[in-house]
Amino acid sequence: MTLLLGCIADDYTGASDLASMLSRCGLRTVQTIGVPPSSLELPEVDAVVVALKSRSIEAHRAVELSLEAESWLRGRGAGHVLFKICSTFDSTDAGNIGPVLDALRARAGGGIVAVNPAFIETGRTVYQGHLFVNGVPLHESPLKDHPLNPMHDSNLVRVLARQSASPVGLVPLAVIEQGPDAIRAALQALASDGNGSAILDSVAPRHLLAIGEAALSEPVSTGASGIGYGLARALVAREGLPAHAVSAVGSTDHRDAHAAILAGSCSAATLRQIEVAERRMPCLKLDIDALLDGPAEAQRALDWATQRLAKGPILIASSTPPEAVRATQARHGGPAAGHAVEQALAGLAEGLLAAGLGQLIVAGGETSGAVVDRLGLQAFLIGPEIAPGVPVLQAVGARSSGLMLALKSGNFGGDDFFLEALAKLRDPDASS
Ligand SMILES: Nc1ncnc2c1ncn2[C@@H]1O[C@H](COP(=O)(O)OP(=O)(O)OP(=O)(O)O)[C@@H](O)[C@H]1O
Ligand SMILES: O=C(O)[C@@H](O)C(=O)CO
């Protein structure tokens, strides 16, 4: 296998978001969970997205894992490596975007890293280095209340400079509008001035096409699915590949299997999606204090679910509005509460699988990471898109092969997302 593009994603939902974008643009893509073992047989693909769970861990560990993934990808021919971060730049001043970007750049022998977290379809745009979420500056958006990394600064040049060892430049929209050659020249000028990376503006798909083409001249780039779109379109054109969406999910004997939704995201979007879904299916809202006190609450939830699974899809949610999250964190400690809730939901997924689950939807990046790890999943084939950034996934590898999944980033999807996802997992080929 000779890869056209290697990608390292800092969480699992972000990885499937990117993999979906690459597949839509015509690159045959597979998502692996960590660096795949040599025993895992992968199909012939153009791009691999190695999914890590490195967004909220110690920076030095995120660097180690990312470099290991980089070696694996370069060893399979990847000339360019994209470090996939969240389109809302989820990070803290301790990292992990800056430290990983610095390490990937050093490994590649220097140069300058183009950084662009835009994802136009989900309303993420960058102007004058400031990130907007549906037109609202990042620090005023719901991301200001994120349970793990609340975002309080919209100026990404400033945010990244606090995390990176090298100065950070800006390539403004006026330059992006002039196209790939002007972008390349601006990046070179910034590199000559000692910058190790630069934030690139973009408010429309044409900007991402220009950025993708320019970024390919450097060995490393960083960003979200928008830059993935630009890179993929540039590679498809360069290689003369057919520019149409490719879906790799095969027929499944899980079509009539039990289905469940596990929500651990407390994002505004997920809270609305739960509200819609609970009118259509049995829904259990976990008692968070009880869940953090001992195993009885999780067992109650599993019993509740297994009694209902045969009758149709069910939803179990830990999600609460921001004020309740803050109260829980004050009582139990933020990271401890987050970890315990993730592990409880992962345990539920394991129990549900043993009870015959064939279709699973998980809401929340960290939550998805915990669930996928607990189930021991190794890699995913990428199917059609359910909503921007959320594809149908089919597990491959030793454990749970054939299981159909959707891993939803907290903020993605419309209000009907859970209903749409259930329909699409049941019948990936049906037109929406
Ligand atoms: N009721 C709750 N109180 C406190 N923490 C919670 C509660 N429910 C879930 N959590 C924790 O909040 C965190 C939510 O993070 P997660 O990444 O799963 O969702 P998200 O941040 O909305 O999604 P994404 O990272 O994809 O944007 C997890 O650590 C989860 O365990
Ligand atoms: O880019 C995004 O917003 C998502 O793919 C993600 O990474 C959220 O966890």
Short mmCIF file of C-alpha atoms and ligand atoms in Angstrom, two decimals:
data_model
loop_
_atom_site.label_atom_id
_atom_site.label_comp_id
_atom_site.label_asym_id
_atom_site.label_seq_id
_atom_site.Cartn_x
_atom_site.Cartn_y
_atom_site.Cartn_z
CA MET A 1 0.00 0.00 0.00
CA THR A 2 1.40 3.43 -0.97
CA LEU A 3 -0.46 6.21 0.73
CA LEU A 4 -1.19 9.53 -0.95
CA LEU A 5 -2.08 11.07 2.40
CA GLY A 6 -1.37 10.16 6.00
CA CYS A 7 -3.49 11.62 8.79
CA ILE A 8 -3.20 11.65 12.56
CA ALA A 9 -6.39 12.61 14.41
CA ASP A 10 -6.42 13.67 18.05
CA ASP A 11 -9.76 11.98 18.75
CA TYR A 12 -11.87 9.23 17.26
CA THR A 13 -14.92 11.25 16.18
CA GLY A 14 -12.63 13.81 14.59
CA ALA A 15 -10.92 10.98 12.73
CA SER A 16 -14.18 9.68 11.28
CA ASP A 17 -15.17 13.25 10.38
CA LEU A 18 -11.96 13.61 8.36
CA ALA A 19 -12.20 10.10 6.91
CA SER A 20 -15.70 10.93 5.72
CA MET A 21 -14.48 14.08 4.00
CA LEU A 22 -11.61 12.27 2.26
CA SER A 23 -13.96 9.49 1.05
CA ARG A 24 -16.46 12.05 -0.22
CA CYS A 25 -13.70 13.66 -2.28
CA GLY A 26 -12.71 10.34 -3.87
CA LEU A 27 -9.83 9.05 -1.70
CA ARG A 28 -10.31 5.44 -0.56
CA THR A 29 -9.84 5.84 3.17
CA VAL A 30 -9.71 3.70 6.27
CA GLN A 31 -9.70 4.82 9.91
CA THR A 32 -7.54 2.86 12.31
CA ILE A 33 -7.70 3.02 16.08
CA GLY A 34 -4.12 3.84 16.98
CA VAL A 35 -1.26 2.46 14.92
CA PRO A 36 -2.64 -0.81 13.56
CA PRO A 37 -0.98 -4.08 14.55
CA SER A 38 0.73 -5.90 11.68
CA SER A 39 -1.87 -8.68 12.06
CA LEU A 40 -4.67 -6.31 10.96
CA GLU A 41 -5.43 -6.70 7.26
CA LEU A 42 -6.29 -3.35 5.72
CA PRO A 43 -7.87 -2.91 2.30
CA GLU A 44 -5.96 -1.10 -0.47
CA VAL A 45 -6.52 2.60 0.26
CA ASP A 46 -5.24 6.06 -0.68
CA ALA A 47 -5.41 7.53 2.81
CA VAL A 48 -5.25 6.27 6.38
CA VAL A 49 -6.51 8.26 9.33
CA VAL A 50 -4.82 7.01 12.50
CA ALA A 51 -7.20 7.91 15.31
CA LEU A 52 -5.59 8.72 18.64
CA LYS A 53 -7.17 9.72 21.91
CA SER A 54 -4.61 12.46 22.45
CA ARG A 55 -6.59 15.68 22.67
CA SER A 56 -6.80 15.86 26.45
CA ILE A 57 -3.84 13.82 27.66
CA GLU A 58 -0.39 14.97 28.86
CA ALA A 59 1.37 16.84 26.04
CA HIS A 60 4.48 14.64 26.10
CA ARG A 61 2.33 11.51 25.66
CA ALA A 62 0.36 13.11 22.81
CA VAL A 63 3.68 13.86 21.11
CA GLU A 64 4.94 10.28 21.54
CA LEU A 65 1.76 8.75 20.14
CA SER A 66 1.64 11.18 17.23
CA LEU A 67 5.26 10.52 16.26
CA GLU A 68 4.64 6.78 16.36
CA ALA A 69 1.68 7.27 14.01
CA GLU A 70 3.78 9.53 11.78
CA SER A 71 6.48 6.87 11.39
CA TRP A 72 3.89 4.27 10.45
CA LEU A 73 2.28 6.57 7.86
CA ARG A 74 5.55 7.74 6.32
CA GLY A 75 6.69 4.10 6.23
CA ARG A 76 3.71 3.44 3.95
CA GLY A 77 4.63 6.19 1.54
CA ALA A 78 2.72 9.20 2.89
CA GLY A 79 4.47 12.28 1.50
CA HIS A 80 2.21 14.63 3.42
CA VAL A 81 0.87 14.21 6.95
CA LEU A 82 -2.19 16.10 8.18
CA PHE A 83 -2.59 16.45 11.94
CA LYS A 84 -6.38 16.55 12.40
CA ILE A 85 -7.51 18.74 15.28
CA CYS A 86 -10.96 19.92 16.26
CA SER A 87 -12.64 22.58 14.13
CA THR A 88 -13.14 24.51 17.36
CA PHE A 89 -9.41 24.26 18.16
CA ASP A 90 -10.08 22.34 21.41
CA SER A 91 -6.91 22.61 23.50
CA THR A 92 -5.45 24.33 26.53
CA ASP A 93 -2.37 26.52 26.95
CA ALA A 94 -0.48 23.31 27.85
CA GLY A 95 -1.34 21.83 24.44
CA ASN A 96 -1.78 19.59 22.75
CA ILE A 97 -1.95 21.21 19.34
CA GLY A 98 1.28 23.23 19.64
CA PRO A 99 3.54 20.49 21.06
CA VAL A 100 2.38 17.88 18.51
CA LEU A 101 2.66 20.31 15.60
CA ASP A 102 6.18 21.29 16.73
CA ALA A 103 7.23 17.63 16.98
CA LEU A 104 5.80 16.69 13.57
CA ARG A 105 7.53 19.69 12.00
CA ALA A 106 10.86 18.82 13.62
CA ARG A 107 10.54 15.20 12.47
CA ALA A 108 9.91 16.40 8.91
CA GLY A 109 13.06 18.50 9.01
CA GLY A 110 11.53 21.96 9.52
CA GLY A 111 9.52 24.04 7.07
CA ILE A 112 6.34 25.81 8.06
CA VAL A 113 3.05 24.22 9.07
CA ALA A 114 -0.18 25.61 7.56
CA VAL A 115 -2.85 25.60 10.27
CA ASN A 116 -6.51 25.90 9.33
CA PRO A 117 -9.36 24.58 11.51
CA ALA A 118 -12.17 25.77 9.21
CA PHE A 119 -15.05 23.47 8.37
CA ILE A 120 -17.43 25.55 6.30
CA GLU A 121 -20.32 23.05 6.27
CA THR A 122 -20.53 23.16 10.05
CA GLY A 123 -20.09 26.93 10.25
CA ARG A 124 -16.45 27.11 11.32
CA THR A 125 -14.63 29.95 9.54
CA VAL A 126 -11.40 31.84 10.18
CA TYR A 127 -10.96 35.56 9.54
CA GLN A 128 -7.94 37.64 10.58
CA GLY A 129 -6.84 34.59 12.53
CA HIS A 130 -10.04 34.60 14.61
CA LEU A 131 -12.20 31.47 14.69
CA PHE A 132 -15.97 31.81 14.32
CA VAL A 133 -18.57 29.14 15.08
CA ASN A 134 -21.72 29.83 13.06
CA GLY A 135 -20.76 33.49 12.91
CA VAL A 136 -20.12 33.78 16.65
CA PRO A 137 -16.53 34.30 17.90
CA LEU A 138 -15.23 31.08 19.45
CA HIS A 139 -15.02 32.57 22.95
CA GLU A 140 -18.71 33.57 22.86
CA SER A 141 -19.88 30.25 21.32
CA PRO A 142 -21.05 27.19 23.34
CA LEU A 143 -17.37 26.13 23.37
CA LYS A 144 -16.80 28.60 26.20
CA ASP A 145 -18.60 26.02 28.40
CA HIS A 146 -16.77 22.89 27.19
CA PRO A 147 -16.37 20.48 30.16
CA LEU A 148 -12.69 19.67 29.40
CA ASN A 149 -11.24 22.63 27.49
CA PRO A 150 -13.39 25.75 27.64
CA MET A 151 -12.28 28.10 24.83
CA HIS A 152 -11.89 31.71 26.00
CA ASP A 153 -9.81 33.24 23.19
CA SER A 154 -10.89 33.41 19.52
CA ASN A 155 -7.54 34.68 18.25
CA LEU A 156 -5.84 31.48 17.07
CA VAL A 157 -2.49 33.16 16.42
CA ARG A 158 -2.45 34.01 20.11
CA VAL A 159 -3.84 30.63 21.22
CA LEU A 160 -1.31 28.64 19.21
CA ALA A 161 1.60 30.93 20.17
CA ARG A 162 0.94 30.05 23.83
CA GLN A 163 1.33 26.35 23.01
CA SER A 164 4.09 26.32 20.38
CA ALA A 165 7.83 26.72 20.78
CA SER A 166 8.05 28.76 17.54
CA PRO A 167 6.39 32.04 16.57
CA VAL A 168 3.06 31.80 14.74
CA GLY A 169 2.24 33.88 11.65
CA LEU A 170 -0.97 34.75 9.82
CA VAL A 171 -1.86 34.40 6.15
CA PRO A 172 -4.82 36.76 5.79
CA LEU A 173 -7.83 36.33 3.54
CA ALA A 174 -6.57 38.88 1.00
CA VAL A 175 -3.62 36.56 0.27
CA ILE A 176 -5.74 33.38 0.33
CA GLU A 177 -8.00 34.98 -2.31
CA GLN A 178 -4.99 35.24 -4.65
CA GLY A 179 -4.63 31.46 -4.81
CA PRO A 180 -2.07 28.71 -4.12
CA ASP A 181 1.04 30.47 -5.46
CA ALA A 182 0.44 33.56 -3.33
CA ILE A 183 -0.23 31.35 -0.29
CA ARG A 184 3.00 29.41 -0.87
CA ALA A 185 4.95 32.67 -1.16
CA ALA A 186 3.39 34.04 2.03
CA LEU A 187 4.22 30.84 3.92
CA GLN A 188 7.82 30.96 2.68
CA ALA A 189 8.14 34.60 3.76
CA LEU A 190 6.77 33.75 7.21
CA ALA A 191 9.16 30.78 7.48
CA SER A 192 12.11 33.04 6.55
CA ASP A 193 11.03 35.35 9.39
CA GLY A 194 11.34 32.44 11.83
CA ASN A 195 7.71 31.34 12.10
CA GLY A 196 7.16 27.61 12.57
CA SER A 197 3.48 27.72 11.70
CA ALA A 198 0.82 30.07 10.40
CA ILE A 199 -2.93 30.39 10.81
CA LEU A 200 -4.62 30.65 7.40
CA ASP A 201 -7.90 32.50 6.97
CA SER A 202 -10.79 30.90 5.08
CA VAL A 203 -14.49 31.62 4.86
CA ALA A 204 -15.50 29.68 1.72
CA PRO A 205 -14.74 26.30 0.08
CA ARG A 206 -12.64 27.94 -2.65
CA HIS A 207 -10.24 29.15 0.04
CA LEU A 208 -9.82 25.58 1.29
CA LEU A 209 -9.08 24.35 -2.25
CA ALA A 210 -6.32 26.94 -2.58
CA ILE A 211 -4.98 26.17 0.91
CA GLY A 212 -4.98 22.41 0.24
CA GLU A 213 -2.99 22.82 -2.95
CA ALA A 214 -0.46 25.13 -1.29
CA ALA A 215 -0.17 23.00 1.86
CA LEU A 216 0.88 19.95 -0.17
CA SER A 217 4.20 21.72 -0.85
CA GLU A 218 5.10 21.27 2.83
CA PRO A 219 5.42 17.89 4.59
CA VAL A 220 2.98 18.65 7.43
CA SER A 221 -0.26 20.57 7.87
CA THR A 222 -2.72 20.93 10.74
CA GLY A 223 -6.43 21.49 10.73
CA ALA A 224 -9.93 20.12 10.53
CA SER A 225 -12.00 18.62 7.73
CA GLY A 226 -11.87 21.80 5.67
CA ILE A 227 -8.15 21.49 4.99
CA GLY A 228 -8.79 17.75 4.50
CA TYR A 229 -11.18 18.74 1.71
CA GLY A 230 -8.56 20.97 0.10
CA LEU A 231 -5.80 18.37 0.37
CA ALA A 232 -8.00 15.55 -0.93
CA ARG A 233 -9.24 17.56 -3.91
CA ALA A 234 -5.68 18.56 -4.78
CA LEU A 235 -4.47 14.94 -4.56
CA VAL A 236 -7.39 13.56 -6.57
CA ALA A 237 -6.66 16.12 -9.33
CA ARG A 238 -2.89 15.48 -9.21
CA GLU A 239 -3.31 11.68 -9.43
CA GLY A 240 -6.15 11.77 -11.98
CA LEU A 241 -8.52 9.83 -9.70
CA PRO A 242 -12.30 9.87 -10.22
CA ALA A 243 -13.63 12.77 -8.13
CA HIS A 244 -16.67 11.06 -6.69
CA ALA A 245 -17.55 9.78 -3.24
CA VAL A 246 -16.40 6.26 -2.40
CA SER A 247 -18.18 4.12 0.20
CA ALA A 248 -16.51 1.01 1.54
CA VAL A 249 -19.13 -0.40 3.90
CA GLY A 250 -20.33 -3.79 2.80
CA SER A 251 -23.56 -5.67 3.27
CA THR A 252 -24.17 -6.30 6.91
CA ASP A 253 -25.91 -9.01 8.83
CA HIS A 254 -26.47 -6.37 11.51
CA ARG A 255 -29.33 -4.74 9.61
CA ASP A 256 -31.97 -6.21 11.91
CA ALA A 257 -29.83 -6.24 15.03
CA HIS A 258 -30.55 -4.20 18.15
CA ALA A 259 -29.71 -0.50 18.09
CA ALA A 260 -28.72 1.89 20.87
CA ILE A 261 -27.59 5.48 21.34
CA LEU A 262 -25.16 6.47 24.10
CA ALA A 263 -24.79 10.21 24.69
CA GLY A 264 -21.93 11.54 26.82
CA SER A 265 -21.65 14.91 25.14
CA CYS A 266 -23.14 17.88 27.00
CA SER A 267 -22.99 20.16 23.95
CA ALA A 268 -25.94 22.36 23.06
CA ALA A 269 -26.42 20.37 19.83
CA THR A 270 -26.50 17.00 21.60
CA LEU A 271 -28.94 18.26 24.24
CA ARG A 272 -31.35 19.30 21.44
CA GLN A 273 -30.88 15.97 19.65
CA ILE A 274 -31.74 14.08 22.85
CA GLU A 275 -34.88 16.19 23.28
CA VAL A 276 -36.07 15.19 19.80
CA ALA A 277 -35.12 11.50 20.14
CA GLU A 278 -36.77 11.02 23.53
CA ARG A 279 -40.16 11.72 21.92
CA ARG A 280 -39.58 8.73 19.64
CA MET A 281 -37.88 6.06 21.76
CA PRO A 282 -37.31 5.01 25.36
CA CYS A 283 -34.71 7.28 26.93
CA LEU A 284 -32.88 6.89 30.23
CA LYS A 285 -31.16 9.90 31.72
CA LEU A 286 -28.47 8.71 34.08
CA ASP A 287 -28.37 9.99 37.65
CA ILE A 288 -24.85 11.42 37.58
CA ASP A 289 -24.28 11.58 41.34
CA ALA A 290 -25.41 7.96 41.68
CA LEU A 291 -23.23 6.99 38.70
CA LEU A 292 -20.19 8.55 40.36
CA ASP A 293 -20.98 6.90 43.69
CA GLY A 294 -20.70 3.28 42.58
CA PRO A 295 -21.64 0.61 40.02
CA ALA A 296 -25.36 0.32 40.90
CA GLU A 297 -26.55 3.12 38.59
CA ALA A 298 -24.74 1.70 35.56
CA GLN A 299 -26.18 -1.75 36.32
CA ARG A 300 -29.68 -0.22 36.62
CA ALA A 301 -29.16 1.37 33.18
CA LEU A 302 -27.97 -1.89 31.63
CA ASP A 303 -30.95 -3.80 33.04
CA TRP A 304 -33.28 -1.07 31.79
CA ALA A 305 -31.74 -1.26 28.31
CA THR A 306 -31.58 -5.03 27.94
CA GLN A 307 -35.28 -5.30 28.82
CA ARG A 308 -36.13 -2.92 25.97
CA LEU A 309 -33.58 -3.60 23.21
CA ALA A 310 -35.63 -6.23 21.38
CA LYS A 311 -38.51 -3.77 20.94
CA GLY A 312 -36.52 -1.07 19.15
CA PRO A 313 -33.78 1.54 19.57
CA ILE A 314 -33.07 3.01 22.99
CA LEU A 315 -31.17 6.06 24.22
CA ILE A 316 -29.07 6.41 27.38
CA ALA A 317 -27.65 9.83 28.19
CA SER A 318 -25.40 11.32 30.83
CA SER A 319 -25.76 14.71 29.15
CA THR A 320 -26.86 17.67 31.25
CA PRO A 321 -26.91 21.45 30.64
CA PRO A 322 -23.75 23.48 31.47
CA GLU A 323 -24.88 24.59 34.94
CA ALA A 324 -25.48 20.98 36.02
CA VAL A 325 -22.10 19.94 34.56
CA ARG A 326 -20.42 22.70 36.58
CA ALA A 327 -22.18 21.56 39.76
CA THR A 328 -21.10 17.95 39.17
CA GLN A 329 -17.54 19.04 38.52
CA ALA A 330 -17.51 21.13 41.69
CA ARG A 331 -18.68 18.12 43.71
CA HIS A 332 -16.49 15.43 42.14
CA GLY A 333 -13.66 17.24 40.31
CA GLY A 334 -13.81 17.93 36.54
CA PRO A 335 -11.43 15.31 35.09
CA ALA A 336 -12.48 12.66 37.61
CA ALA A 337 -16.18 13.14 36.84
CA GLY A 338 -15.54 13.16 33.07
CA HIS A 339 -13.46 10.00 33.21
CA ALA A 340 -15.92 8.15 35.44
CA VAL A 341 -18.88 9.03 33.20
CA GLU A 342 -16.95 7.97 30.08
CA GLN A 343 -16.05 4.64 31.66
CA ALA A 344 -19.62 4.03 32.78
CA LEU A 345 -20.88 4.62 29.23
CA ALA A 346 -18.12 2.37 27.86
CA GLY A 347 -19.21 -0.36 30.26
CA LEU A 348 -22.78 0.04 29.06
CA ALA A 349 -21.65 -0.35 25.44
CA GLU A 350 -19.88 -3.58 26.37
CA GLY A 351 -22.97 -4.89 28.14
CA LEU A 352 -25.21 -3.95 25.22
CA LEU A 353 -22.92 -5.67 22.73
CA ALA A 354 -23.12 -8.84 24.79
CA ALA A 355 -26.91 -8.46 24.63
CA GLY A 356 -26.85 -8.54 20.81
CA LEU A 357 -26.29 -4.94 19.78
CA GLY A 358 -25.49 -4.50 16.07
CA GLN A 359 -25.84 -0.73 15.62
CA LEU A 360 -24.38 1.80 17.98
CA ILE A 361 -24.43 5.60 17.94
CA VAL A 362 -22.18 7.46 20.37
CA ALA A 363 -22.30 11.22 20.97
CA GLY A 364 -19.14 12.98 22.16
CA GLY A 365 -15.48 12.65 21.20
CA GLU A 366 -14.07 11.55 24.55
CA THR A 367 -17.09 9.34 25.11
CA SER A 368 -16.61 7.69 21.71
CA GLY A 369 -12.94 7.15 22.52
CA ALA A 370 -13.79 5.37 25.75
CA VAL A 371 -16.44 3.21 24.06
CA VAL A 372 -14.31 2.23 21.06
CA ASP A 373 -11.38 1.33 23.33
CA ARG A 374 -13.54 -0.74 25.64
CA LEU A 375 -14.99 -2.66 22.69
CA GLY A 376 -11.45 -3.25 21.38
CA LEU A 377 -12.34 -2.01 17.89
CA GLN A 378 -9.34 -1.81 15.54
CA ALA A 379 -10.40 -0.08 12.34
CA PHE A 380 -13.40 1.23 10.42
CA LEU A 381 -14.48 1.18 6.80
CA ILE A 382 -16.06 4.49 5.87
CA GLY A 383 -19.62 4.63 4.53
CA PRO A 384 -21.99 7.40 3.47
CA GLU A 385 -22.35 10.59 5.43
CA ILE A 386 -25.22 10.92 7.94
CA ALA A 387 -24.59 14.62 8.59
CA PRO A 388 -21.55 16.77 7.79
CA GLY A 389 -18.65 15.23 9.67
CA VAL A 390 -20.42 12.02 10.71
CA PRO A 391 -20.20 8.97 8.43
CA VAL A 392 -21.57 5.46 8.76
CA LEU A 393 -18.74 3.25 10.04
CA GLN A 394 -18.32 -0.51 9.83
CA ALA A 395 -15.91 -2.17 12.23
CA VAL A 396 -13.22 -4.45 10.77
CA GLY A 397 -10.72 -6.55 12.65
CA ALA A 398 -10.85 -9.30 15.15
CA ARG A 399 -13.43 -7.93 17.59
CA SER A 400 -16.98 -6.94 16.72
CA SER A 401 -16.35 -7.18 12.98
CA GLY A 402 -19.37 -5.89 11.06
CA LEU A 403 -20.71 -3.75 13.91
CA MET A 404 -22.26 -0.60 12.43
CA LEU A 405 -21.47 2.65 14.22
CA ALA A 406 -21.76 6.40 14.12
CA LEU A 407 -19.40 8.43 16.30
CA LYS A 408 -20.78 11.95 16.56
CA SER A 409 -18.69 14.91 17.58
CA GLY A 410 -20.57 16.76 20.28
CA ASN A 411 -21.52 19.78 18.21
CA PHE A 412 -22.34 18.05 14.94
CA GLY A 413 -25.67 17.13 13.40
CA GLY A 414 -29.10 18.72 13.18
CA ASP A 415 -31.86 18.24 15.75
CA ASP A 416 -33.03 14.98 14.08
CA PHE A 417 -29.51 13.52 13.99
CA PHE A 418 -30.19 10.44 16.11
CA LEU A 419 -33.23 9.47 14.04
CA GLU A 420 -31.33 10.00 10.79
CA ALA A 421 -28.37 8.00 12.07
CA LEU A 422 -30.53 5.04 13.09
CA ALA A 423 -32.06 4.92 9.60
CA LYS A 424 -28.67 5.18 7.88
CA LEU A 425 -27.00 2.50 10.02
CA ARG A 426 -29.86 0.14 9.27
CA ASP A 427 -29.65 0.79 5.55
CA PRO A 428 -26.48 2.65 4.49
CA ASP A 429 -27.41 2.48 0.79
CA ALA A 430 -30.83 4.12 1.16
CA SER A 431 -30.91 7.60 -0.30
CA SER A 432 -31.66 10.23 2.32
N1 LIG B 1 -23.52 15.11 33.35
C1 LIG B 1 -22.20 15.25 33.23
N2 LIG B 1 -21.50 15.97 34.14
C2 LIG B 1 -20.17 16.13 34.02
N3 LIG B 1 -19.44 15.62 33.01
C3 LIG B 1 -20.10 14.89 32.09
C4 LIG B 1 -21.49 14.66 32.16
N4 LIG B 1 -21.86 13.92 31.10
C5 LIG B 1 -20.74 13.69 30.40
N5 LIG B 1 -19.68 14.28 30.98
C6 LIG B 1 -18.29 14.27 30.52
O1 LIG B 1 -18.14 15.40 29.65
C7 LIG B 1 -17.17 15.08 28.66
C8 LIG B 1 -17.81 15.32 27.31
O2 LIG B 1 -16.82 15.19 26.36
P1 LIG B 1 -17.06 14.52 24.95
O3 LIG B 1 -15.80 14.71 24.19
O4 LIG B 1 -17.58 13.14 25.08
O5 LIG B 1 -18.23 15.39 24.33
P2 LIG B 1 -18.04 16.77 23.54
O6 LIG B 1 -16.91 17.52 24.13
O7 LIG B 1 -19.36 17.43 23.48
O8 LIG B 1 -17.68 16.24 22.11
P3 LIG B 1 -16.50 16.68 21.13
O9 LIG B 1 -15.20 16.49 21.86
O10 LIG B 1 -16.67 15.71 20.03
O11 LIG B 1 -16.78 18.09 20.77
C9 LIG B 1 -16.80 13.62 28.87
O12 LIG B 1 -15.62 13.53 29.63
C10 LIG B 1 -17.99 13.09 29.66
O13 LIG B 1 -17.72 11.95 30.42
O1 LIG B 2 -13.43 19.00 13.72
C1 LIG B 2 -14.37 18.78 14.47
O2 LIG B 2 -15.09 19.66 14.95
C2 LIG B 2 -14.63 17.37 14.85
O3 LIG B 2 -14.19 16.49 13.89
C3 LIG B 2 -13.96 17.06 16.14
O4 LIG B 2 -12.78 16.83 16.14
C4 LIG B 2 -14.76 17.15 17.37
O5 LIG B 2 -14.28 16.29 18.36
#
